[in-house]
CSV table of C-alpha atoms in Angstrom, one decimal:
chain,number,residue,atom,x,y,z
A,29,UNK,CA,43.9,-88.9,48.0
A,30,UNK,CA,44.1,-86.2,50.6
A,31,UNK,CA,44.3,-83.5,47.9
A,32,UNK,CA,41.3,-85.0,46.3
A,33,UNK,CA,39.4,-84.9,49.5
A,34,UNK,CA,40.4,-81.2,49.9
A,35,UNK,CA,39.0,-80.5,46.4
A,36,UNK,CA,35.9,-82.4,47.3
A,37,UNK,CA,35.4,-80.4,50.4
A,38,UNK,CA,35.8,-77.0,48.7
A,39,UNK,CA,33.5,-78.1,45.9
A,40,UNK,CA,30.8,-79.3,48.2
A,41,UNK,CA,30.9,-76.0,50.1
A,42,UNK,CA,30.3,-74.2,46.8
A,43,UNK,CA,27.4,-76.6,46.0
A,44,UNK,CA,26.0,-76.1,49.5
A,45,UNK,CA,26.0,-72.4,49.1
A,46,UNK,CA,24.5,-72.7,45.6
A,47,UNK,CA,21.7,-75.0,46.8
A,48,UNK,CA,21.1,-72.8,49.9
A,49,UNK,CA,20.6,-69.8,47.6
A,50,UNK,CA,18.4,-71.8,45.3
A,51,UNK,CA,16.2,-73.1,48.1
A,52,UNK,CA,16.1,-70.0,50.3
A,53,UNK,CA,13.0,-70.0,52.4
A,54,UNK,CA,10.2,-67.6,51.4
A,55,UNK,CA,10.2,-66.4,55.0
A,56,UNK,CA,13.7,-64.9,54.5
A,57,UNK,CA,14.5,-61.6,52.9
A,58,UNK,CA,16.7,-63.7,50.6
A,59,UNK,CA,13.9,-64.5,48.3
A,60,UNK,CA,13.8,-60.8,47.2
A,61,UNK,CA,17.4,-60.7,46.1
A,62,UNK,CA,18.2,-61.1,42.4
A,63,UNK,CA,19.6,-64.4,41.3
A,64,UNK,CA,18.1,-66.4,44.2
A,65,UNK,CA,15.8,-69.3,43.7
A,66,UNK,CA,15.6,-68.8,40.0
A,67,UNK,CA,15.9,-71.4,37.3
A,68,UNK,CA,17.0,-70.5,33.8
A,69,UNK,CA,14.4,-71.3,31.2
A,70,UNK,CA,16.9,-73.6,29.4
A,71,UNK,CA,19.5,-75.1,31.6
A,72,UNK,CA,21.2,-76.6,28.5
A,73,UNK,CA,22.4,-80.1,28.0
A,74,UNK,CA,24.2,-82.1,30.7
A,75,UNK,CA,27.9,-81.8,30.8
A,76,UNK,CA,29.8,-84.4,28.8
A,77,UNK,CA,33.3,-83.5,29.8
A,78,UNK,CA,33.1,-84.7,33.5
A,79,UNK,CA,33.9,-88.0,35.1
A,80,UNK,CA,32.5,-89.5,38.3
A,81,UNK,CA,35.9,-91.1,39.0
A,82,UNK,CA,37.3,-90.0,42.4
A,83,UNK,CA,40.7,-88.7,41.0
A,84,UNK,CA,42.3,-85.4,41.5
A,85,UNK,CA,42.1,-84.2,37.9
A,86,UNK,CA,38.4,-85.1,37.6
A,87,UNK,CA,37.4,-83.5,40.9
A,88,UNK,CA,39.3,-80.4,40.0
A,89,UNK,CA,37.6,-80.2,36.6
A,90,UNK,CA,34.1,-80.5,38.1
A,91,UNK,CA,35.0,-77.9,40.8
A,92,UNK,CA,36.2,-75.4,38.2
A,93,UNK,CA,33.1,-75.9,36.0
A,94,UNK,CA,30.7,-75.3,39.0
A,95,UNK,CA,32.7,-72.5,40.6
A,96,UNK,CA,33.1,-70.6,37.3
A,97,UNK,CA,29.4,-70.9,36.5
A,98,UNK,CA,28.4,-69.8,40.0
A,99,UNK,CA,30.9,-66.9,40.1
A,100,UNK,CA,29.7,-65.6,36.7
A,101,UNK,CA,26.2,-65.9,38.0
A,102,UNK,CA,26.7,-63.8,41.2
A,103,UNK,CA,29.5,-61.4,40.3
A,104,UNK,CA,27.2,-58.5,39.5
A,105,UNK,CA,24.9,-59.1,42.4
A,106,UNK,CA,27.0,-59.8,45.5
A,107,UNK,CA,25.1,-59.8,48.7
A,108,UNK,CA,26.0,-59.8,52.5
A,109,UNK,CA,23.1,-62.2,53.0
A,110,UNK,CA,23.5,-65.5,54.7
A,111,UNK,CA,22.5,-67.4,51.5
A,112,UNK,CA,25.8,-66.3,49.9
A,113,UNK,CA,28.0,-67.0,52.9
A,114,UNK,CA,28.5,-70.8,52.3
A,115,UNK,CA,29.2,-70.0,48.6
A,116,UNK,CA,31.9,-67.4,49.5
A,117,UNK,CA,33.4,-69.9,52.0
A,118,UNK,CA,33.6,-72.4,49.1
A,119,UNK,CA,35.3,-70.0,46.8
A,120,UNK,CA,37.9,-69.3,49.5
A,121,UNK,CA,38.5,-73.0,50.0
A,122,UNK,CA,39.5,-73.7,46.4
A,123,UNK,CA,43.2,-74.7,46.2
A,124,UNK,CA,45.6,-72.4,44.2
A,125,UNK,CA,46.2,-75.3,41.8
A,126,UNK,CA,42.6,-75.2,40.8
A,127,UNK,CA,42.4,-71.5,40.0
A,128,UNK,CA,41.8,-70.7,43.6
A,129,UNK,CA,43.6,-67.3,43.5
A,130,UNK,CA,41.1,-66.1,40.9
A,131,UNK,CA,38.2,-66.9,43.3
A,132,UNK,CA,40.0,-65.3,46.2
A,133,UNK,CA,40.5,-62.1,44.1
A,134,UNK,CA,36.8,-62.1,43.4
A,135,UNK,CA,36.0,-62.4,47.1
A,136,UNK,CA,38.4,-59.5,47.7
A,137,UNK,CA,36.4,-57.4,45.2
A,138,UNK,CA,33.2,-58.4,47.0
A,139,UNK,CA,34.6,-57.4,50.4
A,140,UNK,CA,35.7,-54.0,49.1
A,141,UNK,CA,32.3,-53.5,47.6
A,142,UNK,CA,30.8,-53.7,51.1
A,143,UNK,CA,33.7,-51.9,52.8
A,144,UNK,CA,34.2,-55.2,54.8
A,145,UNK,CA,31.0,-54.6,56.7
A,146,UNK,CA,28.7,-57.3,58.0
A,147,UNK,CA,24.9,-57.2,57.6
A,148,UNK,CA,22.7,-54.7,59.3
A,149,UNK,CA,21.4,-56.6,62.3
A,150,UNK,CA,24.0,-56.3,65.1
A,151,UNK,CA,23.3,-59.6,66.9
A,152,UNK,CA,21.7,-61.7,64.2
A,153,UNK,CA,23.9,-64.6,63.2
A,154,UNK,CA,22.7,-64.6,59.5
A,155,UNK,CA,24.2,-61.1,59.1
A,156,UNK,CA,27.6,-62.2,60.6
A,157,UNK,CA,28.2,-65.2,58.3
A,158,UNK,CA,30.0,-63.2,55.6
A,159,UNK,CA,32.6,-62.4,58.2
A,160,UNK,CA,34.1,-65.9,57.7
A,161,UNK,CA,35.2,-64.8,54.2
A,162,UNK,CA,36.6,-61.5,55.4
A,163,UNK,CA,38.6,-63.3,58.0
A,164,UNK,CA,39.9,-65.9,55.6
A,165,UNK,CA,41.1,-63.0,53.4
A,166,UNK,CA,42.7,-61.3,56.3
A,167,UNK,CA,44.6,-64.4,57.1
A,168,UNK,CA,46.0,-64.3,53.6
A,169,UNK,CA,46.6,-60.6,53.2
A,170,UNK,CA,46.9,-59.1,56.7
A,171,UNK,CA,45.0,-56.0,55.6
A,172,UNK,CA,43.7,-54.3,58.8
A,173,UNK,CA,40.7,-53.0,56.8
A,174,UNK,CA,39.5,-56.5,56.2
A,175,UNK,CA,39.4,-57.2,60.0
A,176,UNK,CA,38.3,-54.0,61.7
A,177,UNK,CA,34.5,-54.0,61.1
A,178,UNK,CA,34.1,-57.6,62.1
A,179,UNK,CA,36.4,-57.1,65.1
A,180,UNK,CA,34.3,-54.1,66.3
A,181,UNK,CA,31.0,-56.0,65.7
A,182,UNK,CA,32.1,-59.1,67.6
A,183,UNK,CA,33.5,-56.9,70.5
A,184,UNK,CA,30.0,-55.5,70.9
A,185,UNK,CA,28.3,-59.0,70.5
A,186,UNK,CA,30.2,-60.6,73.4
A,187,UNK,CA,28.5,-58.1,75.7
A,188,UNK,CA,25.3,-60.0,75.0
A,189,UNK,CA,23.5,-61.1,78.2
A,190,UNK,CA,22.7,-64.8,78.1
A,191,UNK,CA,19.2,-66.2,78.5
A,192,UNK,CA,19.2,-70.0,78.2
A,193,UNK,CA,15.5,-70.0,77.4
A,194,UNK,CA,15.9,-67.6,74.6
A,195,UNK,CA,19.3,-68.3,73.1
A,196,UNK,CA,21.2,-65.8,71.0
A,197,UNK,CA,21.5,-68.6,68.4
A,198,UNK,CA,17.9,-69.9,68.8
A,199,UNK,CA,17.8,-71.8,65.5
A,200,UNK,CA,20.2,-74.5,64.5
A,201,UNK,CA,21.4,-72.9,61.2
A,202,UNK,CA,22.9,-70.1,63.3
A,203,UNK,CA,25.7,-72.6,64.4
A,204,UNK,CA,27.1,-72.3,60.9
A,205,UNK,CA,26.6,-68.5,60.6
A,206,UNK,CA,28.2,-67.0,63.7
A,207,UNK,CA,30.5,-69.5,65.6
A,208,UNK,CA,33.1,-69.8,62.9
A,209,UNK,CA,33.4,-66.0,62.7
A,210,UNK,CA,34.2,-65.9,66.4
A,211,UNK,CA,36.6,-68.9,66.2
A,212,UNK,CA,38.4,-67.3,63.2
A,213,UNK,CA,38.5,-63.9,64.9
A,214,UNK,CA,40.1,-65.5,68.1
A,215,UNK,CA,42.8,-67.0,65.9
A,216,UNK,CA,43.3,-63.8,63.9
A,217,UNK,CA,43.6,-61.5,67.0
A,218,UNK,CA,45.1,-64.0,69.5
A,219,UNK,CA,42.3,-63.0,71.9
A,220,UNK,CA,40.6,-66.0,73.5
A,221,UNK,CA,37.6,-64.0,74.7
A,222,UNK,CA,35.9,-64.5,71.3
A,223,UNK,CA,36.4,-68.3,71.4
A,224,UNK,CA,35.2,-68.4,75.0
A,225,UNK,CA,32.0,-66.5,74.1
A,226,UNK,CA,31.4,-68.8,71.1
A,227,UNK,CA,31.9,-71.8,73.3
A,228,UNK,CA,29.4,-70.6,75.9
A,229,UNK,CA,26.7,-69.7,73.4
A,230,UNK,CA,27.1,-72.9,71.4
A,231,UNK,CA,26.3,-75.1,74.3
A,232,UNK,CA,23.3,-73.0,75.3
A,233,UNK,CA,21.9,-73.6,71.9
A,234,UNK,CA,22.9,-77.3,72.0
A,235,UNK,CA,21.3,-77.9,75.4
A,236,UNK,CA,18.0,-76.6,74.0
A,237,UNK,CA,18.0,-78.1,70.5
A,238,UNK,CA,20.3,-81.2,70.4
A,239,UNK,CA,18.7,-84.5,71.0
A,240,UNK,CA,21.1,-86.7,73.0
A,241,UNK,CA,19.4,-89.9,71.9
A,242,UNK,CA,19.1,-89.3,68.2
A,243,UNK,CA,22.2,-87.1,68.0
A,244,UNK,CA,20.5,-84.6,65.8
A,245,UNK,CA,19.3,-81.0,66.1
A,246,UNK,CA,15.7,-79.7,66.0
A,247,UNK,CA,15.5,-76.7,63.8
A,248,UNK,CA,14.3,-74.5,66.7
A,249,UNK,CA,12.3,-74.9,69.9
A,250,UNK,CA,9.0,-74.9,68.1
A,251,UNK,CA,10.1,-78.3,66.5
A,252,UNK,CA,11.0,-80.1,69.8
A,253,UNK,CA,7.6,-81.7,70.0
A,254,UNK,CA,6.8,-82.0,66.3
A,255,UNK,CA,6.5,-85.4,64.6
A,256,UNK,CA,6.5,-86.9,61.2
A,257,UNK,CA,3.6,-88.9,59.7
A,258,UNK,CA,5.4,-92.1,60.9
A,259,UNK,CA,5.5,-90.8,64.5
A,260,UNK,CA,9.3,-90.0,64.5
A,261,UNK,CA,10.6,-86.6,65.6
A,262,UNK,CA,11.1,-84.0,62.9
A,263,UNK,CA,14.7,-83.4,62.1
A,264,UNK,CA,15.3,-81.2,59.1
A,265,UNK,CA,18.0,-82.3,56.7
A,266,UNK,CA,19.6,-78.9,55.8
A,267,UNK,CA,19.4,-77.6,59.3
A,268,UNK,CA,21.6,-80.5,60.6
A,269,UNK,CA,23.8,-79.9,57.5
A,270,UNK,CA,24.3,-76.4,58.6
A,271,UNK,CA,25.3,-77.6,62.1
A,272,UNK,CA,27.8,-80.2,60.8
A,273,UNK,CA,29.4,-77.7,58.5
A,274,UNK,CA,29.6,-75.3,61.4
A,275,UNK,CA,31.3,-77.8,63.5
A,276,UNK,CA,33.9,-78.3,60.8
A,277,UNK,CA,34.5,-74.6,60.4
A,278,UNK,CA,34.9,-74.2,64.2
A,279,UNK,CA,37.2,-77.2,64.6
A,280,UNK,CA,39.4,-76.0,61.7
A,281,UNK,CA,40.6,-72.9,63.7
A,282,UNK,CA,40.0,-74.0,67.3
A,283,UNK,CA,43.3,-74.8,69.0
A,284,UNK,CA,44.0,-78.4,69.6
A,285,UNK,CA,44.7,-77.5,73.2
A,286,UNK,CA,41.5,-75.6,73.8
A,287,UNK,CA,39.8,-77.2,76.9
A,288,UNK,CA,36.4,-77.5,75.3
A,289,UNK,CA,37.5,-78.9,72.0
A,290,UNK,CA,36.8,-82.6,72.9
A,291,UNK,CA,33.1,-81.8,73.3
A,292,UNK,CA,32.9,-80.5,69.7
A,293,UNK,CA,34.8,-83.5,68.4
A,294,UNK,CA,32.4,-85.8,70.3
A,295,UNK,CA,29.3,-84.0,69.0
A,296,UNK,CA,30.7,-84.1,65.5
A,297,UNK,CA,31.3,-87.8,65.7
A,298,UNK,CA,27.9,-88.5,67.2
A,299,UNK,CA,26.2,-86.6,64.4
A,300,UNK,CA,28.3,-88.2,61.7
A,301,UNK,CA,27.3,-91.6,62.9
A,302,UNK,CA,23.6,-90.7,63.0
A,303,UNK,CA,23.7,-89.0,59.6
A,304,UNK,CA,25.6,-91.9,57.9
A,305,UNK,CA,22.9,-94.3,59.0
A,306,UNK,CA,20.2,-92.2,57.5
A,307,UNK,CA,21.7,-91.9,54.0
A,308,UNK,CA,19.4,-93.0,51.1
A,309,UNK,CA,20.3,-95.9,48.8
A,310,UNK,CA,20.9,-93.3,46.1
A,311,UNK,CA,23.6,-91.6,48.2
A,312,UNK,CA,21.4,-88.6,49.1
A,313,UNK,CA,19.3,-87.6,52.2
A,314,UNK,CA,15.7,-86.6,52.4
A,315,UNK,CA,14.3,-83.4,53.9
A,316,UNK,CA,12.8,-85.2,56.8
A,317,UNK,CA,15.6,-87.3,58.1
A,318,UNK,CA,13.5,-89.7,60.2
A,319,UNK,CA,10.7,-90.3,57.6
A,320,UNK,CA,12.1,-90.6,54.1
A,321,UNK,CA,8.8,-91.7,52.7
A,322,UNK,CA,7.1,-88.5,53.7
A,323,UNK,CA,9.4,-86.4,51.5
A,324,UNK,CA,10.8,-88.8,48.8
A,325,UNK,CA,12.5,-86.0,46.8
A,326,UNK,CA,16.2,-86.0,47.6
A,327,UNK,CA,17.4,-82.9,49.6
A,328,UNK,CA,20.6,-81.8,47.8
A,329,UNK,CA,21.7,-78.9,50.0
A,330,UNK,CA,21.7,-81.0,53.2
A,331,UNK,CA,23.4,-83.8,51.3
A,332,UNK,CA,26.1,-81.5,50.1
A,333,UNK,CA,26.8,-80.2,53.6
A,334,UNK,CA,26.9,-83.8,55.0
A,335,UNK,CA,29.3,-85.0,52.3
A,336,UNK,CA,31.5,-82.0,53.0
A,337,UNK,CA,31.5,-82.6,56.7
A,338,UNK,CA,32.1,-86.4,56.4
A,339,UNK,CA,34.9,-85.9,53.9
A,340,UNK,CA,36.6,-83.4,56.2
A,341,UNK,CA,36.2,-85.7,59.2
A,342,UNK,CA,37.8,-88.6,57.3
A,343,UNK,CA,40.6,-86.4,55.9
A,344,UNK,CA,41.4,-85.1,59.4
A,345,UNK,CA,41.2,-88.6,61.0
A,346,UNK,CA,38.3,-87.6,63.2
A,347,UNK,CA,36.1,-90.1,61.5
A,348,UNK,CA,36.9,-93.7,60.5
A,349,UNK,CA,37.1,-94.1,56.8
A,350,UNK,CA,35.6,-97.5,56.8
A,351,UNK,CA,32.5,-96.7,58.8
């Protein structure tokens, strides 16, 4: 069962990345990239060789089918953009028994194509997210070329001067993009300064955007006083999905003895409880978490992130399986 949950987690990261690419905001430069937000004129018939049964062989089969399709789709148009970061992380999470080495080789090709460089904006979290994959590959291969550009960029980043009213990570999605890079880098280098910087910046963002009553994040400060048609606060599904996945990615590499770790575990547990209570009867979540009727169409990217995070929490005994 644990291996099945691992397969599920890696598959859901791939799906999260796929849906994030497909639903990229028109406000982002991502919508100008090839292969994003498009739909084939004929998607073909539904797959007939898959099973919904939660067994290792069926989960592995579905994971291979989705991952192979997605890799073939993006192989000729890799990007350093944030919309690809969750997809790359998903490829890296595929176990070797499910063709994982082939996906990792593809990610090595991607990294070499970009000379292991991050995006162009030095302090923007979206342009740092690809570093998660570079660092995953470094952990496997110990090639200094994979590490050096991210190490240099983060060394510069930690000189950033804090302004609690204008956080470095001012939108909640950023908590998936940058913090895992810093946590991974701290592990790779053995230098705690990167984890300490991440810890400080995380709680600056949390203090501004996290609602201690509802245990959910506002997308950014402009949403703190926005309300749904039913009067409830606006909490965006995918935005909170990014945060929960970010918490998972940070907790995976944060030492068990790190003094601030219990705060992350507590926030993860609080959010998981809140999210579980908002799940629709069809198993999915809606774009507006507090007013499902206002946006009745299921929100698949947020749902994929939530399922990934909840499955990881159960597998690692941070969350209770029954609740």
